[in-house]
Amino acid sequence: MSKLPKIALIGNPNAGKSSLFNSLTGLNQKTGNFPGVTMDKLTGIWELEPNRKVEVLDLPGIYSIYPKSIDEELVINILGNPAHADYPDMAIVVADASNLKRNLLLFSQVRDLGIPTVLALNMVDVAENQGYVINSIKLARELNIEVAEINAKKGIGVNGLRLAVEKTLKNRYASNDALPLPVGDDLLADITAQYGEADPYRSLLWLMEHDRMKMFSEEQRIGFDRLQEKHRFDAKSYKTSETVKRYEALSEIVERCVINLNRQWDAPPVKTMTDRLDSFFLHPVGGYLIFLGILFLMFQAVFTWAAYPMDAIDGGVAQLNDYLKEILPASALTGLLTDGLIAGIGGVLIFVPQIAFLFFFISMLEETGYMSRVMFIMDKLMRRFGLNGKSVVPLMSGVACAVPAIMSTRSIGSWKDRLITIMVTPLMSCSARLPIYTVLIALVVPEKSTLFGMFNLQGLALFGLYLLGFFMAILSAWVMKQLLQVKEKSYFIMELPTYKGPRFKHMALSIYNSVKAFVFEAGKIIVAISIVLWVLASYGPGDSLATVEQSVRQANPTLSASELANKVAAEKLEQSYAGHFGHFIEPVIKPLGYDWKIGIALITSFAAREVFVGTMSTIYSLGGEVDDENATIKNRMRAEINPVTGKPLYDAALGFSLLIFYAFAMQCMSTLATTYRETKSWKYPAIQFLYMTTLAYLSAFIVYQVLA
Amino acid sequence: MSGTLADLKVGEQAEIMGFTDELLSLKLLEMGCLPGTVIELTHQAPFGDPIAIKVSGYTLSMRKEEAATIQVKTK
Ligand SMILES: Nc1nc2c(ncn2[C@@H]2O[C@H](COP(=O)(O)OP(=O)(O)OP(=O)(O)O)[C@@H](O)[C@H]2O)c(=O)[nH]1
Ligand SMILES: [Mg+2]
């Protein structure tokens, strides 16, 4: 394979890099209207012309080439190191035109690093709405660079950008301006002597940021420190003066190239849509109420609106199963197909409507720009508990899935805040818990009941569980803050972007992708475990299962045929391998109110909690009481009788105990693996697993003992 | 009248004079808070912290303790 030219997308956070990446490559990289959506690099192919392809690299946003958090560090490690595998042949600097001066600061730095650069002026529509008109031809002349006006969101202007890129790829023009601020020639000579020839500005970047650059060894880093000392070079003051100097030059350029219509007409400053919306959403009291209201609406919707399609899917799967059982010969294989496989798949499919609603709301919050406002109003509260306003994004997206949520902590500058956020994020109820909540709530909270005749109690219970997860998360964060006792300065200097209308097509696509991932990822595990479980539950050690039927018949000579069949099935399950496993851990879980059947589900859900419902349906379908007309998992669980009391097994005490257990327990290998990757140490996933599981056990114990 | 950004009330405008914290000043400069720029305090979160200011045409939020490192002059 010949090497394709590589183009890096560089720009301030939220400038529209990922949107542009999507329109160039046709891929579906995640976008959102708040700074810090993209946390990792992603490569795609852009077909400039038929048979002429280039590689495009989407990167996290940066405000300058001096990184302040690890997502920014990643970009500098690429741009500062020509030996890096991702070092680009050229860069497209994506600039938010409504904030031109600040965006040009980064542009000027990237260009001075010696990378051929094109400027893509994005969000021109936003700038025009605010009354700014940019003369991009003049700007191109002033900056001596190709400039293309684009609308990354709508994919407008790609053609102009293509021409600019072609030109730049051909002439590889990179300015080799003098340094923004002169330094001693002997300093540059020393750097060149020790670290090799490089663009002078890049040499300075190395000198100032060597601690954040992975290309240097310990020894080389010490060498840089020595050079700084020898030449009395103060990196901090250099960066400060450099920034001021650049802004001075850019101010003049912007002054010449941007027409401010507001000023021309001498009109009073217009109140933009964003200003007006913010007076509600950022209101000192109203802001909180609105936020709570939005969350509340979200969970009511997830529970009540999704119920209709869910019932339809549930009934459909049960009917399909009954039909198959009728037409297929009664055999072990039919059992595997219907009670194992189809029941397992049905257990996944039924939750598609809820997951879709959940993702709809979350992507709505992300797309409109409201997420930044939540960070703003929550910062003070979060700080008390050892977190940070920016922890809101991981915690909110933790409601969907903890894996991307933990990755999104990379934009948190302080290591302590970031670590605590990583540790507590899995306590937020993720979408894999939703099925468990739904089934159990339906069992223990009466369906028809409402509060004040308007709020569905089941929806309220669900909302309560999510709130509980959140409160436990911030409480745990507080405890960790006390334990860590690190005095590290964190800051919260953050842009609040303008509100933008959601793109429904984009939202639909992201919902579709999330649902697809849920169905296939979760589906694979669930189907695999269902099959394994079915085998384990259908066979037992030695010939124990073969003799079950005979011994049951002898022990109960008076039973009718169907009662006898049920009893045999129940006895068989108990004697199977799965039954043995369940009995094995029963002593440990008895204080929480769980029997050996629930024990089997607990064991299977340790790798991934989404298998709980599938496991339950396999166990109960094999374990007798097979009443074909009501063969849904809910009804089967409802029919379970506690052998000691003779009352339904799933009473409030057991139901809530299980709910609490699943709310707090760490039952997800992928999350632990992500924590390991993000903290680079096995210590933290181990602590995470232990503290969450202990928390789950103790809380479930208390709940059961109090309610029973 | 001179003071720090933390002393402003919602709706008040002021001109940035300088910074007292060297570490924060770079970040603030990069975000467009340059000496001589006129800013306006637009929002305060519940309990007065963090705050949001309008600076060179966009909204920037920061904590009160960070705002206290920005010296300003009101007219
Ligand atoms: N009005 C308007 N909105 C745009 C335009 N381009 C992008 N957006 C929106 O701006 C927001 C940010 O876009 P992203 O592509 O996620 O920005 P990014 O630069 O990748 O952001 P980070 O990954 O956080 O650095 C999204 O809500 C987009 O829909 C544009 O030209 N006009
Ligand atoms: Mg992005």
XYZ file of N, CA and C in Angstrom, chain A residues 394-530:
411
model
N -18.867 13.114 32.054
C -18.743 11.685 32.323
C -19.925 11.132 33.110
N -20.379 11.875 34.115
C -21.466 11.341 34.921
C -22.749 11.228 34.101
N -23.043 12.237 33.281
C -24.259 12.168 32.474
C -24.141 11.093 31.401
N -22.987 11.027 30.753
C -22.930 10.010 29.700
C -22.733 8.632 30.304
N -22.386 8.580 31.582
C -22.354 7.300 32.283
C -23.731 6.663 32.334
N -24.759 7.470 32.169
C -26.113 6.937 32.132
C -26.297 6.063 30.893
N -25.545 6.375 29.841
C -25.588 5.513 28.661
C -24.620 4.344 28.856
N -23.352 4.643 29.039
C -22.364 3.574 29.179
C -21.111 4.150 29.822
N -20.544 3.413 30.772
C -19.400 3.935 31.522
C -18.118 3.971 30.693
N -18.045 3.165 29.644
C -16.782 3.083 28.900
C -16.427 4.405 28.191
N -17.292 4.938 27.309
C -16.966 6.257 26.747
C -16.961 7.340 27.817
N -17.783 7.166 28.843
C -17.854 8.185 29.896
C -16.500 8.342 30.577
N -15.855 7.219 30.871
C -14.553 7.292 31.541
C -13.528 7.918 30.607
N -13.650 7.638 29.323
C -12.720 8.267 28.382
C -12.908 9.776 28.327
N -14.138 10.222 28.506
C -14.390 11.658 28.391
C -13.813 12.446 29.565
N -13.269 11.760 30.559
C -12.645 12.496 31.670
C -11.314 13.110 31.260
N -10.836 12.778 30.072
C -9.513 13.267 29.678
C -9.418 14.779 29.625
N -10.553 15.448 29.444
C -10.483 16.902 29.352
C -10.368 17.551 30.725
N -10.489 16.759 31.786
C -10.358 17.336 33.132
C -8.879 17.527 33.429
N -8.475 18.765 33.628
C -7.051 19.068 33.745
C -6.388 18.504 34.991
N -7.103 18.496 36.105
C -6.462 18.068 37.350
C -6.521 16.547 37.499
N -5.371 15.942 37.828
C -5.305 14.484 37.907
C -6.183 13.967 39.022
N -6.224 14.669 40.140
C -7.031 14.208 41.272
C -8.513 14.218 40.901
N -8.974 15.326 40.339
C -10.384 15.409 39.931
C -10.706 14.319 38.922
N -9.747 14.101 38.027
C -9.990 13.135 36.964
C -10.062 11.723 37.539
N -9.132 11.400 38.420
C -9.106 10.059 39.002
C -10.400 9.783 39.770
N -10.806 10.747 40.586
C -12.030 10.532 41.361
C -13.219 10.366 40.420
N -13.261 11.170 39.379
C -14.375 11.037 38.426
C -14.377 9.643 37.798
N -13.205 9.162 37.420
C -13.130 7.820 36.830
C -13.636 6.776 37.824
N -13.229 6.929 39.065
C -13.577 5.918 40.061
C -15.079 5.850 40.333
N -15.759 6.995 40.290
C -17.169 6.971 40.679
C -18.140 6.897 39.499
N -17.656 7.161 38.294
C -18.567 7.157 37.142
C -19.363 5.848 36.995
N -18.766 4.664 37.234
C -19.566 3.442 37.053
C -20.716 3.294 38.043
N -20.796 4.171 39.044
C -21.956 4.106 39.939
C -23.185 4.730 39.294
N -22.969 5.515 38.247
C -24.124 6.045 37.521
C -24.789 4.864 36.820
N -26.111 4.840 36.845
C -26.810 3.689 36.278
C -26.704 3.698 34.761
N -25.991 2.748 34.210
C -25.806 2.698 32.772
C -26.966 1.972 32.095
N -26.970 2.010 30.769
C -28.120 1.439 30.071
C -28.232 -0.070 30.262
N -27.124 -0.744 30.617
C -27.227 -2.190 30.850
C -27.999 -2.487 32.124
N -28.073 -1.505 33.026
C -28.845 -1.745 34.245
C -30.337 -1.532 34.012
N -30.642 -0.765 32.968
C -32.036 -0.418 32.707
C -32.953 -1.640 32.608
N -32.539 -2.683 31.845
C -33.393 -3.868 31.779
C -33.664 -4.489 33.149
N -32.638 -4.535 33.976
C -32.797 -5.144 35.298
C -33.769 -4.313 36.125
N -33.562 -2.993 36.090
C -34.461 -2.107 36.824
C -35.894 -2.299 36.349
N -36.049 -2.327 35.021
C -37.396 -2.391 34.466
C -38.130 -3.640 34.932
N -37.457 -4.777 34.825
C -38.107 -6.027 35.199
C -38.432 -6.042 36.683
N -37.475 -5.651 37.509
C -37.689 -5.734 38.950
C -38.699 -4.703 39.453
N -38.643 -3.503 38.873
C -39.618 -2.487 39.296
C -41.027 -2.955 38.968
N -41.169 -3.562 37.792
C -42.489 -4.048 37.402
C -42.994 -5.083 38.406
N -42.080 -5.812 39.031
C -42.496 -6.832 39.984
C -42.878 -6.246 41.339
N -42.176 -5.185 41.760
C -42.408 -4.738 43.132
C -43.156 -3.409 43.253
N -43.278 -2.670 42.179
C -44.035 -1.417 42.263
C -45.318 -1.587 41.471
N -46.463 -1.339 42.123
C -47.741 -1.553 41.430
C -47.830 -0.703 40.159
N -48.356 -1.318 39.119
C -48.309 -0.702 37.797
C -49.219 0.501 37.657
N -50.432 0.375 38.177
C -51.440 1.395 37.903
C -51.307 2.608 38.815
N -50.506 2.490 39.860
C -50.492 3.559 40.852
C -49.783 4.798 40.330
N -50.289 5.968 40.751
C -49.668 7.227 40.366
C -49.577 8.114 41.603
N -48.683 9.084 41.510
C -48.557 10.055 42.591
C -49.303 11.303 42.156
N -50.206 11.814 42.998
C -51.046 12.982 42.679
C -51.764 12.766 41.357
N -52.024 11.527 41.029
C -52.760 11.239 39.816
C -52.049 11.601 38.520
N -50.779 11.969 38.578
C -50.132 12.284 37.296
C -48.794 11.589 37.077
N -48.028 11.345 38.116
C -46.729 10.723 37.898
C -46.833 9.220 38.099
N -46.401 8.525 37.117
C -46.396 7.078 37.195
C -45.387 6.627 38.244
N -45.857 5.822 39.220
C -44.979 5.441 40.332
C -43.787 4.624 39.865
N -44.011 3.790 38.833
C -42.892 2.994 38.324
C -41.823 3.891 37.726
N -42.277 4.928 37.009
C -41.326 5.890 36.445
C -40.587 6.615 37.553
N -41.321 6.922 38.614
C -40.718 7.603 39.752
C -39.663 6.726 40.415
N -39.976 5.435 40.534
C -39.021 4.509 41.143
C -37.744 4.450 40.303
N -37.938 4.449 38.991
C -36.774 4.407 38.103
C -35.933 5.674 38.276
N -36.595 6.808 38.305
C -35.907 8.084 38.507
C -35.125 8.034 39.825
N -35.799 7.469 40.852
C -35.160 7.354 42.164
C -33.880 6.549 42.097
N -33.897 5.459 41.345
C -32.695 4.627 41.243
C -31.550 5.383 40.583
N -31.878 6.159 39.546
C -30.828 6.941 38.888
C -30.280 8.002 39.842
N -31.190 8.646 40.575
C -30.727 9.646 41.539
C -29.848 8.991 42.597
N -30.277 7.797 43.039
C -29.513 7.073 44.050
C -28.095 6.801 43.558
N -27.990 6.366 42.309
C -26.670 6.119 41.731
C -25.840 7.394 41.749
N -26.490 8.513 41.381
C -25.775 9.791 41.349
C -25.317 10.186 42.757
N -26.226 10.073 43.737
C -25.830 10.492 45.078
C -24.732 9.593 45.623
N -24.831 8.292 45.327
C -23.774 7.403 45.793
C -22.452 7.765 45.119
N -22.526 8.183 43.865
C -21.297 8.563 43.154
C -20.653 9.773 43.823
N -21.450 10.804 44.118
C -20.796 11.990 44.686
C -20.396 11.751 46.141
N -21.142 10.888 46.826
C -20.750 10.553 48.195
C -19.414 9.816 48.198
N -19.286 8.838 47.298
C -18.017 8.102 47.206
C -16.897 9.054 46.825
N -17.222 10.004 45.949
C -16.207 10.977 45.542
C -15.729 11.752 46.760
N -16.673 12.122 47.623
C -16.323 12.891 48.814
C -15.384 12.079 49.708
N -15.727 10.794 49.892
C -14.867 9.946 50.723
C -13.464 9.868 50.117
N -13.409 9.687 48.797
C -12.089 9.594 48.152
C -11.320 10.895 48.296
N -12.040 12.006 48.224
C -11.379 13.298 48.378
C -10.719 13.367 49.760
N -11.432 12.887 50.782
C -10.854 12.894 52.135
C -9.629 11.996 52.200
N -9.722 10.844 51.519
C -8.614 9.892 51.589
C -7.402 10.395 50.811
N -7.656 11.000 49.679
C -6.523 11.401 48.835
C -5.771 12.606 49.398
N -6.527 13.584 49.869
C -5.919 14.772 50.478
C -4.806 15.389 49.626
N -5.039 15.431 48.319
C -4.036 16.069 47.472
C -4.434 17.524 47.300
N -3.497 18.388 47.441
C -3.791 19.793 47.157
C -3.285 20.076 45.749
N -4.153 19.860 44.799
C -3.770 20.145 43.428
C -4.715 21.198 42.910
N -4.163 22.188 42.250
C -5.026 23.262 41.771
C -5.770 22.791 40.534
N -7.072 22.928 40.574
C -7.830 22.622 39.370
C -8.479 23.919 38.936
N -8.752 24.037 37.663
C -9.439 25.259 37.262
C -10.626 24.963 36.364
N -11.403 25.973 36.152
C -12.670 25.793 35.451
C -12.853 26.927 34.456
N -11.796 27.207 33.705
C -11.886 28.268 32.715
C -12.356 27.622 31.418
N -13.598 27.864 31.070
C -14.227 27.066 30.024
C -15.154 27.922 29.172
N -15.160 27.637 27.886
C -16.059 28.366 26.989
C -17.476 27.827 27.109
N -18.460 28.734 27.131
C -19.848 28.307 27.029
C -20.286 28.576 25.586
N -20.428 27.534 24.779
C -20.734 27.767 23.358
C -22.137 28.321 23.161
N -22.376 28.906 21.996
C -23.734 29.366 21.693
C -24.641 28.150 21.503
N -25.908 28.345 21.802
C -26.859 27.247 21.588
C -26.997 26.994 20.097
N -27.125 25.741 19.748
C -27.319 25.397 18.340
C -28.452 24.386 18.233
N -29.199 24.504 17.149
C -30.307 23.571 16.959
C -29.777 22.162 16.743
N -30.461 21.163 17.298
C -30.005 19.789 17.074
C -30.233 19.384 15.624
N -29.346 18.531 15.124
C -29.556 18.021 13.774
C -30.253 16.682 13.906
N -31.484 16.623 13.468
C -32.239 15.409 13.754
C -31.691 14.211 12.992
N -31.175 14.476 11.815
C -30.624 13.357 11.050
C -29.429 12.764 11.799
N -28.595 13.681 12.293
C -27.424 13.236 13.036
C -27.829 12.495 14.307
N -28.859 13.043 14.982
C -29.317 12.394 16.207
C -29.866 11.008 15.919
N -30.663 10.930 14.861
C -31.252 9.640 14.506
C -30.143 8.625 14.245
N -29.108 9.086 13.554
C -28.007 8.194 13.229
C -27.283 7.742 14.495
N -27.101 8.687 15.421
C -26.352 8.307 16.623
C -27.196 7.396 17.514
N -28.516 7.620 17.511
C -29.377 6.709 18.262
C -29.315 5.319 17.636
N -29.412 5.312 16.308
C -29.369 4.033 15.599
C -28.075 3.278 15.913
N -26.951 4.016 15.884
C -25.675 3.352 16.148
C -25.567 2.839 17.580
N -26.074 3.625 18.515
C -26.017 3.188 19.908
C -26.865 1.947 20.116
N -28.050 1.983 19.513
C -28.947 0.838 19.659
C -28.320 -0.395 19.019
N -27.724 -0.173 17.845
C -27.101 -1.297 17.147
C -25.974 -1.877 18.005
N -25.154 -0.984 18.560
C -24.057 -1.456 19.400
C -24.606 -2.232 20.589
N -25.685 -1.701 21.178
C -26.261 -2.387 22.334
C -26.743 -3.768 21.931
N -27.505 -3.835 20.841
C -28.083 -5.110 20.441
C -26.983 -6.117 20.094
N -25.972 -5.649 19.348
C -24.968 -6.625 18.915
C -23.936 -6.929 19.994
N -23.449 -5.901 20.646
C -22.441 -6.145 21.687
C -23.050 -6.930 22.838
N -24.129 -6.360 23.392
C -24.786 -7.047 24.493
C -25.349 -8.368 24.000
N -25.909 -8.334 22.795
C -26.538 -9.525 22.242
C -25.587 -10.704 22.157
N -24.355 -10.415 21.690
C -23.369 -11.491 21.563
C -23.129 -12.178 22.917
N -22.886 -11.349 23.927
C -22.595 -11.898 25.255
C -23.803 -12.657 25.774
N -24.977 -12.038 25.591
C -26.166 -12.659 26.160
C -26.449 -13.990 25.499
N -26.338 -14.013 24.178
C -26.612 -15.269 23.480
C -25.585 -16.330 23.891
N -24.316 -15.944 23.944
C -23.284 -16.913 24.321
C -23.545 -17.457 25.719
N -23.818 -16.545 26.642
C -24.015 -17.011 28.013
C -25.308 -17.802 28.131
N -26.336 -17.398 27.353
C -27.583 -18.166 27.401
C -27.349 -19.616 26.995
